mmCIF file of C-alpha atoms and ligand atoms in Angstrom:
data_model
loop_
_atom_site.group_PDB
_atom_site.id
_atom_site.type_symbol
_atom_site.label_atom_id
_atom_site.label_comp_id
_atom_site.label_asym_id
_atom_site.label_seq_id
_atom_site.Cartn_x
_atom_site.Cartn_y
_atom_site.Cartn_z
ATOM 1 C CA MET P 1 -23.795 -3.065 -53.374
ATOM 2 C CA PRO P 2 -26.061 -6.107 -52.918
ATOM 3 C CA ASP P 3 -25.782 -7.867 -49.566
ATOM 4 C CA THR P 4 -24.314 -11.224 -50.486
ATOM 5 C CA ASN P 5 -25.055 -12.542 -46.993
ATOM 6 C CA GLN P 6 -28.795 -12.097 -47.355
ATOM 7 C CA HIS P 7 -30.874 -15.068 -46.240
ATOM 8 C CA THR P 8 -34.533 -16.035 -46.305
ATOM 9 C CA ILE P 9 -36.731 -16.518 -43.251
ATOM 10 C CA LYS P 10 -39.823 -18.696 -43.491
ATOM 11 C CA LEU P 11 -42.597 -18.685 -40.871
ATOM 12 C CA GLN P 12 -43.786 -22.221 -40.344
ATOM 13 C CA LEU P 13 -47.382 -21.440 -39.422
ATOM 14 C CA SER P 14 -48.324 -19.056 -42.234
ATOM 15 C CA GLY P 15 -45.729 -20.081 -44.819
ATOM 16 C CA LYS P 16 -44.836 -16.391 -45.178
ATOM 17 C CA THR P 17 -41.264 -15.606 -46.213
ATOM 18 C CA PHE P 18 -39.106 -12.494 -45.935
ATOM 19 C CA SER P 19 -35.466 -11.656 -46.476
ATOM 20 C CA ILE P 20 -32.891 -10.736 -43.851
ATOM 21 C CA LYS P 21 -29.663 -8.795 -44.241
ATOM 22 C CA SER P 22 -26.478 -9.648 -42.420
ATOM 23 C CA ASP P 23 -26.644 -6.585 -40.152
ATOM 24 C CA GLU P 24 -30.189 -6.895 -38.831
ATOM 25 C CA SER P 25 -32.045 -9.065 -36.356
ATOM 26 C CA VAL P 26 -34.893 -11.311 -37.432
ATOM 27 C CA LEU P 27 -37.307 -8.947 -35.662
ATOM 28 C CA GLU P 28 -35.926 -5.923 -37.549
ATOM 29 C CA ALA P 29 -36.070 -7.741 -40.871
ATOM 30 C CA ALA P 30 -39.673 -8.770 -40.235
ATOM 31 C CA GLY P 31 -40.687 -5.234 -39.223
ATOM 32 C CA ARG P 32 -38.996 -3.727 -42.288
ATOM 33 C CA GLN P 33 -41.132 -5.969 -44.498
ATOM 34 C CA GLY P 34 -44.434 -5.501 -42.673
ATOM 35 C CA VAL P 35 -44.424 -8.824 -40.818
ATOM 36 C CA LYS P 36 -45.546 -8.176 -37.230
ATOM 37 C CA LEU P 37 -43.993 -10.454 -34.629
ATOM 38 C CA PRO P 38 -44.266 -10.234 -30.839
ATOM 39 C CA TYR P 39 -41.753 -8.097 -28.937
ATOM 40 C CA SER P 40 -41.385 -5.798 -25.982
ATOM 41 C CA CYS P 41 -37.889 -4.817 -24.734
ATOM 42 C CA LYS P 42 -35.855 -5.328 -27.922
ATOM 43 C CA ASN P 43 -32.718 -5.929 -25.845
ATOM 44 C CA GLY P 44 -32.811 -9.675 -25.258
ATOM 45 C CA THR P 45 -34.049 -9.752 -21.701
ATOM 46 C CA CYS P 46 -37.856 -10.021 -21.567
ATOM 47 C CA GLY P 47 -38.389 -13.170 -23.648
ATOM 48 C CA ASN P 48 -41.433 -11.739 -25.430
ATOM 49 C CA CYS P 49 -39.964 -12.305 -28.907
ATOM 50 C CA LYS P 50 -39.279 -15.995 -28.224
ATOM 51 C CA ALA P 51 -39.704 -18.298 -31.224
ATOM 52 C CA ARG P 52 -38.829 -21.902 -31.992
ATOM 53 C CA LEU P 53 -36.034 -22.392 -34.511
ATOM 54 C CA ILE P 54 -37.038 -25.368 -36.645
ATOM 55 C CA SER P 55 -34.086 -25.311 -39.011
ATOM 56 C CA GLY P 56 -31.083 -23.148 -39.821
ATOM 57 C CA THR P 57 -28.515 -21.448 -37.606
ATOM 58 C CA ILE P 58 -28.491 -18.104 -35.843
ATOM 59 C CA SER P 59 -26.058 -16.155 -33.698
ATOM 60 C CA TYR P 60 -26.284 -13.357 -31.132
ATOM 61 C CA PRO P 61 -23.680 -10.711 -32.002
ATOM 62 C CA THR P 62 -24.890 -8.028 -29.568
ATOM 63 C CA HIS P 63 -26.471 -9.387 -26.378
ATOM 64 C CA PRO P 64 -26.645 -13.011 -25.237
ATOM 65 C CA PRO P 65 -30.223 -14.315 -24.932
ATOM 66 C CA LEU P 66 -30.750 -13.413 -21.261
ATOM 67 C CA GLY P 67 -34.513 -13.786 -21.695
ATOM 68 C CA LEU P 68 -34.245 -17.556 -22.251
ATOM 69 C CA ASP P 69 -33.654 -20.164 -19.586
ATOM 70 C CA GLU P 70 -31.638 -23.339 -20.118
ATOM 71 C CA ASN P 71 -34.682 -25.455 -20.940
ATOM 72 C CA GLU P 72 -35.872 -23.006 -23.560
ATOM 73 C CA ILE P 73 -32.449 -22.925 -25.199
ATOM 74 C CA ALA P 74 -32.284 -26.720 -25.117
ATOM 75 C CA ASN P 75 -35.715 -26.857 -26.789
ATOM 76 C CA GLY P 76 -34.487 -24.711 -29.673
ATOM 77 C CA ASP P 77 -36.066 -21.424 -28.634
ATOM 78 C CA VAL P 78 -34.416 -18.238 -29.864
ATOM 79 C CA LEU P 79 -34.923 -14.512 -29.270
ATOM 80 C CA LEU P 80 -35.811 -12.814 -32.516
ATOM 81 C CA CYS P 81 -34.849 -9.306 -31.359
ATOM 82 C CA GLN P 82 -31.214 -10.436 -30.987
ATOM 83 C CA ALA P 83 -30.851 -13.329 -33.427
ATOM 84 C CA VAL P 84 -29.173 -12.721 -36.760
ATOM 85 C CA ALA P 85 -29.412 -15.362 -39.466
ATOM 86 C CA ASP P 86 -26.320 -17.345 -40.382
ATOM 87 C CA SER P 87 -28.335 -19.355 -42.929
ATOM 88 C CA ASP P 88 -31.884 -19.554 -44.239
ATOM 89 C CA LEU P 89 -34.230 -20.122 -41.290
ATOM 90 C CA LEU P 90 -37.527 -21.863 -40.654
ATOM 91 C CA ILE P 91 -39.117 -20.569 -37.456
ATOM 92 C CA ALA P 92 -42.346 -21.156 -35.559
ATOM 93 C CA VAL P 93 -43.792 -17.977 -34.080
ATOM 94 C CA ARG P 94 -47.226 -16.398 -33.758
ATOM 95 C CA GLU P 95 -47.725 -13.415 -36.025
ATOM 96 C CA ILE P 96 -49.553 -10.414 -34.589
ATOM 97 C CA GLU P 97 -52.287 -9.532 -37.062
ATOM 98 C CA ALA P 98 -54.086 -6.919 -34.958
ATOM 99 C CA ILE P 99 -51.367 -4.278 -35.308
ATOM 100 C CA LYS P 100 -50.471 -4.797 -38.928
ATOM 101 C CA ASP P 101 -52.536 -1.848 -40.200
ATOM 102 C CA ILE P 102 -51.625 0.568 -37.401
ATOM 103 C CA PRO P 103 -48.985 3.043 -38.579
ATOM 104 C CA VAL P 104 -46.006 3.770 -36.338
ATOM 105 C CA ARG P 105 -45.515 7.530 -36.419
ATOM 106 C CA LEU P 106 -42.933 10.046 -35.326
ATOM 107 C CA LEU P 107 -44.720 13.051 -33.819
ATOM 108 C CA PRO P 108 -44.049 16.137 -31.725
ATOM 109 C CA ALA P 109 -46.064 16.174 -28.496
ATOM 110 C CA ARG P 110 -46.659 19.108 -26.184
ATOM 111 C CA VAL P 111 -46.789 18.574 -22.430
ATOM 112 C CA CYS P 112 -50.225 19.870 -21.467
ATOM 113 C CA SER P 113 -50.138 18.794 -17.808
ATOM 114 C CA LYS P 114 -47.655 17.495 -15.280
ATOM 115 C CA GLU P 115 -48.927 16.159 -11.978
ATOM 116 C CA PHE P 116 -47.104 14.363 -9.164
ATOM 117 C CA LEU P 117 -49.138 11.268 -8.287
ATOM 118 C CA SER P 118 -46.689 10.341 -5.525
ATOM 119 C CA PRO P 119 -43.144 11.413 -4.583
ATOM 120 C CA SER P 120 -41.803 8.916 -7.134
ATOM 121 C CA VAL P 121 -44.355 8.995 -9.963
ATOM 122 C CA VAL P 122 -45.322 11.852 -12.216
ATOM 123 C CA LYS P 123 -48.257 11.857 -14.632
ATOM 124 C CA LEU P 124 -47.701 13.631 -17.947
ATOM 125 C CA ARG P 125 -50.431 14.362 -20.431
ATOM 126 C CA LEU P 126 -49.131 14.940 -23.948
ATOM 127 C CA LYS P 127 -51.107 16.751 -26.610
ATOM 128 C CA LEU P 128 -50.573 15.629 -30.187
ATOM 129 C CA PRO P 129 -50.720 18.032 -33.136
ATOM 130 C CA LYS P 130 -54.243 18.779 -34.382
ATOM 131 C CA ALA P 131 -55.464 16.209 -36.915
ATOM 132 C CA GLN P 132 -52.643 13.842 -35.959
ATOM 133 C CA ARG P 133 -54.303 11.521 -33.504
ATOM 134 C CA MET P 134 -52.307 8.417 -32.784
ATOM 135 C CA GLN P 135 -54.088 5.179 -33.482
ATOM 136 C CA PHE P 136 -53.082 2.538 -30.933
ATOM 137 C CA LEU P 137 -54.335 -0.470 -29.022
ATOM 138 C CA ALA P 138 -54.783 -0.252 -25.259
ATOM 139 C CA GLY P 139 -51.596 -1.641 -23.689
ATOM 140 C CA GLN P 140 -49.106 -0.390 -26.290
ATOM 141 C CA TYR P 141 -46.278 2.034 -25.553
ATOM 142 C CA ILE P 142 -44.452 4.973 -27.097
ATOM 143 C CA GLU P 143 -40.807 5.921 -27.090
ATOM 144 C CA ILE P 144 -39.575 9.410 -26.266
ATOM 145 C CA LEU P 145 -36.621 10.352 -28.473
ATOM 146 C CA LEU P 146 -33.665 11.909 -26.679
ATOM 147 C CA ALA P 147 -30.435 13.508 -27.775
ATOM 148 C CA GLY P 148 -27.772 11.198 -29.155
ATOM 149 C CA GLY P 149 -30.266 8.707 -30.561
ATOM 150 C CA LYS P 150 -31.328 7.471 -27.120
ATOM 151 C CA ARG P 151 -34.915 6.513 -26.436
ATOM 152 C CA ARG P 152 -37.030 5.851 -23.388
ATOM 153 C CA ALA P 153 -40.158 3.707 -23.526
ATOM 154 C CA PHE P 154 -43.368 4.466 -21.614
ATOM 155 C CA SER P 155 -46.716 2.708 -21.716
ATOM 156 C CA ILE P 156 -49.720 4.750 -22.673
ATOM 157 C CA ALA P 157 -51.971 4.939 -19.606
ATOM 158 C CA SER P 158 -54.979 6.489 -21.328
ATOM 159 C CA PRO P 159 -57.432 4.562 -23.514
ATOM 160 C CA PRO P 160 -57.328 4.858 -27.326
ATOM 161 C CA ASN P 161 -60.642 6.731 -27.516
ATOM 162 C CA ASP P 162 -58.827 9.631 -25.850
ATOM 163 C CA ALA P 163 -56.145 9.652 -28.504
ATOM 164 C CA ASP P 164 -55.472 13.328 -29.145
ATOM 165 C CA GLU P 165 -53.900 13.292 -25.688
ATOM 166 C CA LEU P 166 -51.675 10.576 -24.275
ATOM 167 C CA GLU P 167 -51.202 9.961 -20.550
ATOM 168 C CA LEU P 168 -47.899 8.586 -19.243
ATOM 169 C CA HIS P 169 -46.929 7.514 -15.710
ATOM 170 C CA ILE P 170 -43.215 8.099 -15.217
ATOM 171 C CA ARG P 171 -41.415 6.663 -12.228
ATOM 172 C CA HIS P 172 -38.276 8.374 -11.034
ATOM 173 C CA ILE P 173 -35.245 6.132 -11.525
ATOM 174 C CA ASP P 174 -32.330 6.812 -9.171
ATOM 175 C CA GLY P 175 -29.429 7.905 -11.344
ATOM 176 C CA GLY P 176 -31.683 8.120 -14.390
ATOM 177 C CA ASP P 177 -30.870 11.343 -16.262
ATOM 178 C CA PHE P 178 -34.071 11.398 -18.249
ATOM 179 C CA THR P 179 -36.502 10.796 -15.390
ATOM 180 C CA SER P 180 -34.617 13.300 -13.203
ATOM 181 C CA TRP P 181 -35.012 15.860 -15.967
ATOM 182 C CA VAL P 182 -38.735 15.086 -16.257
ATOM 183 C CA PHE P 183 -39.195 15.482 -12.504
ATOM 184 C CA THR P 184 -37.240 18.703 -12.086
ATOM 185 C CA GLU P 185 -36.985 20.579 -15.367
ATOM 186 C CA LEU P 186 -39.617 19.548 -17.867
ATOM 187 C CA GLN P 187 -42.287 22.232 -17.977
ATOM 188 C CA VAL P 188 -45.864 22.308 -19.149
ATOM 189 C CA LYS P 189 -45.813 23.412 -22.821
ATOM 190 C CA GLY P 190 -42.465 21.659 -23.323
ATOM 191 C CA ILE P 191 -42.210 19.693 -26.571
ATOM 192 C CA LEU P 192 -41.136 16.051 -26.747
ATOM 193 C CA ARG P 193 -40.565 13.963 -29.848
ATOM 194 C CA ILE P 194 -42.281 10.613 -29.644
ATOM 195 C CA GLU P 195 -42.577 7.498 -31.763
ATOM 196 C CA GLY P 196 -45.399 5.007 -31.526
ATOM 197 C CA PRO P 197 -47.431 3.064 -31.010
ATOM 198 C CA LEU P 198 -45.056 0.192 -30.267
ATOM 199 C CA GLY P 199 -45.203 -3.232 -28.680
ATOM 200 C CA THR P 200 -47.517 -6.195 -28.953
ATOM 201 C CA PHE P 201 -49.125 -5.998 -25.516
ATOM 202 C CA PHE P 202 -52.852 -5.532 -26.091
ATOM 203 C CA ILE P 203 -56.113 -7.323 -25.327
ATOM 204 C CA ARG P 204 -56.868 -10.412 -27.407
ATOM 205 C CA HIS P 205 -60.555 -10.274 -28.296
ATOM 206 C CA ASP P 206 -60.786 -13.714 -29.902
ATOM 207 C CA ASN P 207 -62.268 -15.180 -26.716
ATOM 208 C CA LYS P 208 -64.242 -14.174 -23.622
ATOM 209 C CA ARG P 209 -62.102 -15.896 -21.026
ATOM 210 C CA PRO P 210 -61.827 -14.152 -17.657
ATOM 211 C CA MET P 211 -58.694 -12.057 -17.388
ATOM 212 C CA ILE P 212 -56.158 -11.808 -14.608
ATOM 213 C CA MET P 213 -54.267 -8.545 -14.873
ATOM 214 C CA MET P 214 -51.127 -8.057 -12.817
ATOM 215 C CA GLY P 215 -49.195 -4.798 -12.637
ATOM 216 C CA GLY P 216 -46.052 -3.927 -10.733
ATOM 217 C CA GLY P 217 -45.496 -0.219 -9.921
ATOM 218 C CA THR P 218 -46.065 1.866 -13.057
ATOM 219 C CA GLY P 219 -46.933 -1.396 -14.795
ATOM 220 C CA PHE P 220 -50.406 -0.304 -13.731
ATOM 221 C CA ALA P 221 -50.388 2.206 -16.640
ATOM 222 C CA PRO P 222 -51.077 -0.080 -19.648
ATOM 223 C CA LEU P 223 -53.583 -2.085 -17.586
ATOM 224 C CA LYS P 224 -55.416 1.156 -16.780
ATOM 225 C CA SER P 225 -55.578 1.863 -20.512
ATOM 226 C CA MET P 226 -56.978 -1.626 -21.159
ATOM 227 C CA ILE P 227 -59.578 -1.444 -18.387
ATOM 228 C CA GLU P 228 -60.727 2.054 -19.336
ATOM 229 C CA TYR P 229 -60.974 0.924 -22.943
ATOM 230 C CA LEU P 230 -63.126 -2.080 -21.947
ATOM 231 C CA LEU P 231 -65.301 0.063 -19.676
ATOM 232 C CA GLY P 232 -65.801 2.486 -22.562
ATOM 233 C CA LYS P 233 -67.021 -0.442 -24.673
ATOM 234 C CA GLN P 234 -69.416 -1.557 -21.899
ATOM 235 C CA SER P 235 -67.588 -4.888 -21.830
ATOM 236 C CA THR P 236 -68.491 -7.120 -18.897
ATOM 237 C CA ARG P 237 -65.618 -9.551 -19.404
ATOM 238 C CA SER P 238 -64.401 -10.588 -15.975
ATOM 239 C CA ILE P 239 -61.189 -8.902 -14.770
ATOM 240 C CA HIS P 240 -59.245 -9.507 -11.578
ATOM 241 C CA LEU P 241 -56.616 -6.774 -11.286
ATOM 242 C CA PHE P 242 -53.666 -7.289 -8.945
ATOM 243 C CA TRP P 243 -51.430 -4.269 -8.365
ATOM 244 C CA GLY P 244 -48.152 -4.856 -6.557
ATOM 245 C CA ALA P 245 -45.626 -2.388 -5.178
ATOM 246 C CA ARG P 246 -43.144 -2.116 -2.335
ATOM 247 C CA ASN P 247 -45.024 0.436 -0.260
ATOM 248 C CA ALA P 248 -48.249 2.432 -0.300
ATOM 249 C CA ASP P 249 -46.604 5.456 -1.972
ATOM 250 C CA GLU P 250 -45.972 3.331 -5.040
ATOM 251 C CA LEU P 251 -49.681 2.511 -5.419
ATOM 252 C CA TYR P 252 -49.935 6.022 -6.709
ATOM 253 C CA CYS P 253 -53.622 6.226 -7.613
ATOM 254 C CA LEU P 254 -55.230 3.568 -5.495
ATOM 255 C CA ASP P 255 -58.689 5.154 -5.494
ATOM 256 C CA LEU P 256 -59.092 4.611 -9.225
ATOM 257 C CA PRO P 257 -58.993 0.777 -9.283
ATOM 258 C CA LYS P 258 -60.856 0.687 -5.950
ATOM 259 C CA GLY P 259 -63.584 2.707 -7.629
ATOM 260 C CA TRP P 260 -63.754 0.292 -10.580
ATOM 261 C CA ALA P 261 -64.186 -2.645 -8.224
ATOM 262 C CA GLU P 262 -66.847 -0.858 -6.176
ATOM 263 C CA THR P 263 -68.950 0.159 -9.170
ATOM 264 C CA GLN P 264 -68.389 -2.732 -11.631
ATOM 265 C CA SER P 265 -69.446 -6.195 -10.556
ATOM 266 C CA HIS P 266 -67.174 -7.853 -13.172
ATOM 267 C CA ILE P 267 -64.004 -6.187 -11.813
ATOM 268 C CA GLN P 268 -62.127 -7.345 -8.724
ATOM 269 C CA PHE P 269 -59.118 -5.494 -7.364
ATOM 270 C CA THR P 270 -56.365 -6.738 -5.072
ATOM 271 C CA PRO P 271 -53.495 -4.432 -4.072
ATOM 272 C CA VAL P 272 -50.402 -6.163 -2.672
ATOM 273 C CA LEU P 273 -47.385 -4.637 -0.919
ATOM 274 C CA SER P 274 -44.058 -6.451 -0.621
ATOM 275 C CA ASP P 275 -42.443 -4.088 1.874
ATOM 276 C CA PRO P 276 -44.986 -1.763 3.486
ATOM 277 C CA SER P 277 -43.569 1.179 5.411
ATOM 278 C CA PRO P 278 -44.547 1.386 9.113
ATOM 279 C CA GLY P 279 -46.419 4.608 8.329
ATOM 280 C CA ASP P 280 -48.496 2.888 5.643
ATOM 281 C CA ASN P 281 -50.772 1.293 8.233
ATOM 282 C CA TRP P 282 -51.349 -1.392 5.617
ATOM 283 C CA GLN P 283 -54.202 -3.804 6.312
ATOM 284 C CA GLY P 284 -54.152 -5.461 2.876
ATOM 285 C CA ARG P 285 -52.262 -8.349 1.270
ATOM 286 C CA THR P 286 -48.494 -8.530 1.590
ATOM 287 C CA GLY P 287 -45.752 -10.426 -0.247
ATOM 288 C CA PHE P 288 -44.931 -10.676 -3.937
ATOM 289 C CA VAL P 289 -47.795 -9.849 -6.227
ATOM 290 C CA HIS P 290 -47.307 -12.905 -8.459
ATOM 291 C CA THR P 291 -47.506 -15.110 -5.354
ATOM 292 C CA ALA P 292 -50.817 -13.492 -4.434
ATOM 293 C CA VAL P 293 -52.104 -14.313 -7.927
ATOM 294 C CA MET P 294 -51.004 -17.934 -7.556
ATOM 295 C CA ASP P 295 -52.593 -18.208 -4.103
ATOM 296 C CA ASP P 296 -55.923 -16.964 -5.472
ATOM 297 C CA TYR P 297 -55.730 -18.972 -8.715
ATOM 298 C CA PRO P 298 -54.235 -22.401 -8.054
ATOM 299 C CA ASP P 299 -55.760 -23.393 -11.418
ATOM 300 C CA MET P 300 -55.202 -20.811 -14.167
ATOM 301 C CA SER P 301 -56.221 -23.077 -17.028
ATOM 302 C CA THR P 302 -59.396 -21.154 -17.804
ATOM 303 C CA HIS P 303 -57.877 -17.653 -17.705
ATOM 304 C CA ASP P 304 -55.921 -15.238 -19.854
ATOM 305 C CA VAL P 305 -53.184 -13.341 -18.009
ATOM 306 C CA TYR P 306 -51.989 -9.839 -18.867
ATOM 307 C CA MET P 307 -49.078 -8.487 -16.871
ATOM 308 C CA SER P 308 -46.721 -5.540 -16.991
ATOM 309 C CA GLY P 309 -44.037 -4.172 -14.746
ATOM 310 C CA PRO P 310 -40.455 -4.753 -13.651
ATOM 311 C CA PRO P 311 -38.450 -7.574 -15.244
ATOM 312 C CA ILE P 312 -38.002 -9.414 -11.966
ATOM 313 C CA MET P 313 -41.781 -9.696 -11.482
ATOM 314 C CA ILE P 314 -42.431 -10.676 -15.105
ATOM 315 C CA ASP P 315 -39.685 -13.247 -15.055
ATOM 316 C CA ALA P 316 -40.884 -14.883 -11.839
ATOM 317 C CA ALA P 317 -44.464 -15.022 -13.084
ATOM 318 C CA ARG P 318 -43.795 -16.301 -16.567
ATOM 319 C CA HIS P 319 -41.837 -19.205 -15.179
ATOM 320 C CA ALA P 320 -44.251 -19.959 -12.310
ATOM 321 C CA PHE P 321 -47.718 -19.553 -13.856
ATOM 322 C CA PRO P 322 -47.511 -22.403 -16.415
ATOM 323 C CA ALA P 323 -47.102 -24.838 -13.508
ATOM 324 C CA GLN P 324 -50.578 -23.714 -12.381
ATOM 325 C CA GLY P 325 -52.137 -24.612 -15.707
ATOM 326 C CA LEU P 326 -51.721 -21.343 -17.620
ATOM 327 C CA LYS P 327 -51.227 -22.069 -21.291
ATOM 328 C CA ASP P 328 -48.310 -20.387 -23.049
ATOM 329 C CA ASP P 329 -50.535 -18.691 -25.638
ATOM 330 C CA ARG P 330 -52.736 -17.142 -22.944
ATOM 331 C CA LEU P 331 -49.981 -15.186 -21.266
ATOM 332 C CA PHE P 332 -49.327 -11.654 -22.505
ATOM 333 C CA TYR P 333 -46.858 -9.283 -20.945
ATOM 334 C CA ASP P 334 -44.822 -6.138 -21.210
ATOM 335 C CA SER P 335 -41.595 -6.097 -19.267
ATOM 336 C CA PHE P 336 -40.344 -2.643 -18.310
ATOM 337 C CA GLU P 337 -36.748 -3.163 -19.318
ATOM 338 C CA PHE P 338 -34.039 -0.568 -19.618
ATOM 339 C CA GLY P 339 -33.623 1.196 -22.962
ATOM 340 C CA ALA P 340 -31.771 -0.633 -25.704
ATOM 341 C CA ASP P 341 -28.837 1.810 -25.374
ATOM 342 C CA VAL P 342 -28.135 0.717 -21.806
ATOM 343 C CA PRO P 343 -24.830 -1.190 -21.775
ATOM 344 C CA PHE P 344 -24.931 -4.932 -21.408
ATOM 345 C CA GLU P 345 -23.013 -4.755 -18.101
ATOM 346 C CA ILE P 346 -25.998 -2.963 -16.572
ATOM 347 C CA LEU P 347 -28.545 -5.273 -18.181
ATOM 348 C CA ALA P 348 -26.751 -8.228 -16.676
ATOM 349 C CA GLU P 349 -27.014 -6.878 -13.129
ATOM 350 C CA PRO P 350 -30.002 -7.871 -11.022
ATOM 351 C CA HIS P 351 -32.510 -5.019 -10.966
HETATM 352 FE FE1 LIG E 401 -36.680 -9.763 -27.481
HETATM 353 FE FE2 LIG E 401 -37.579 -8.680 -25.222
HETATM 354 S S1 LIG E 401 -36.189 -10.337 -25.444
HETATM 355 S S2 LIG E 401 -38.216 -8.270 -27.239
#
């Protein structure tokens, strides 16, 4: 039966139009029709899918728009991953052209190595079936499909030129069934079902501006992919990588970025701990990593910023950096939110 509640969405910048059904979000409708819009968490918390509603009305039947602050709501911003259309809509949002020809694929992947990088982080390398390399952009993520339709998202830590194997850095989550299973039961040669590549976090090559990269915990993973990709291309674009964690254990492969900074004059590296353990003997920077970035870059107006990690870090930075001159369209991020199947009551708790 035809959906009588179908509406039309128009993108103000390109003039492109697409239809939307009553039971789908604007982001889902766009994806179904090949229109690539920015997103990350898909559960209304990270703010990555923010767009300006120029005309029309929307509602949020599933999750309230936690990823928007009061000012953004007052300015007419909406979250496309949660918004359903109650009328035809005109919206202003940047389309993501770079990923439009990259197929999203469902593939089996065999675990070919499992290595503990620290007590709380395990590195998996996944082998894809022969002749089924996954095309992706450095910074994107995959989802691992679990029983009952659940999914868990992990950034790809390896660069795309290495694409018959994918590297993941998986942090153990207390009370997390999946990560506990990975840590204790998943064996080398085990098979996982994955879907990807996903997300719109990747390097914008339309300029040569110096880049600030900021990772929190395993948020280092997509930045590693980006930096290794750029090194493979002999790029000399300036990068200042900040890597924040609570204690030294959580900077689980510190020698790697130290090595980049020692051997590449265009790369700087600053590790920052917020709560070093007495045994860490830490001589480096302390405090919140986004504060360290702001201390070093009181004027961010000439930089692009790429950041990934826990929601609390991303949220603090995306609200603080614009006050230091960072333009909205030069800030790219991936927020490591919980899976979309996590109940709203948990999403609403501070984490
Ligand atoms: Fe929509 Fe994160 S809030 S993708």
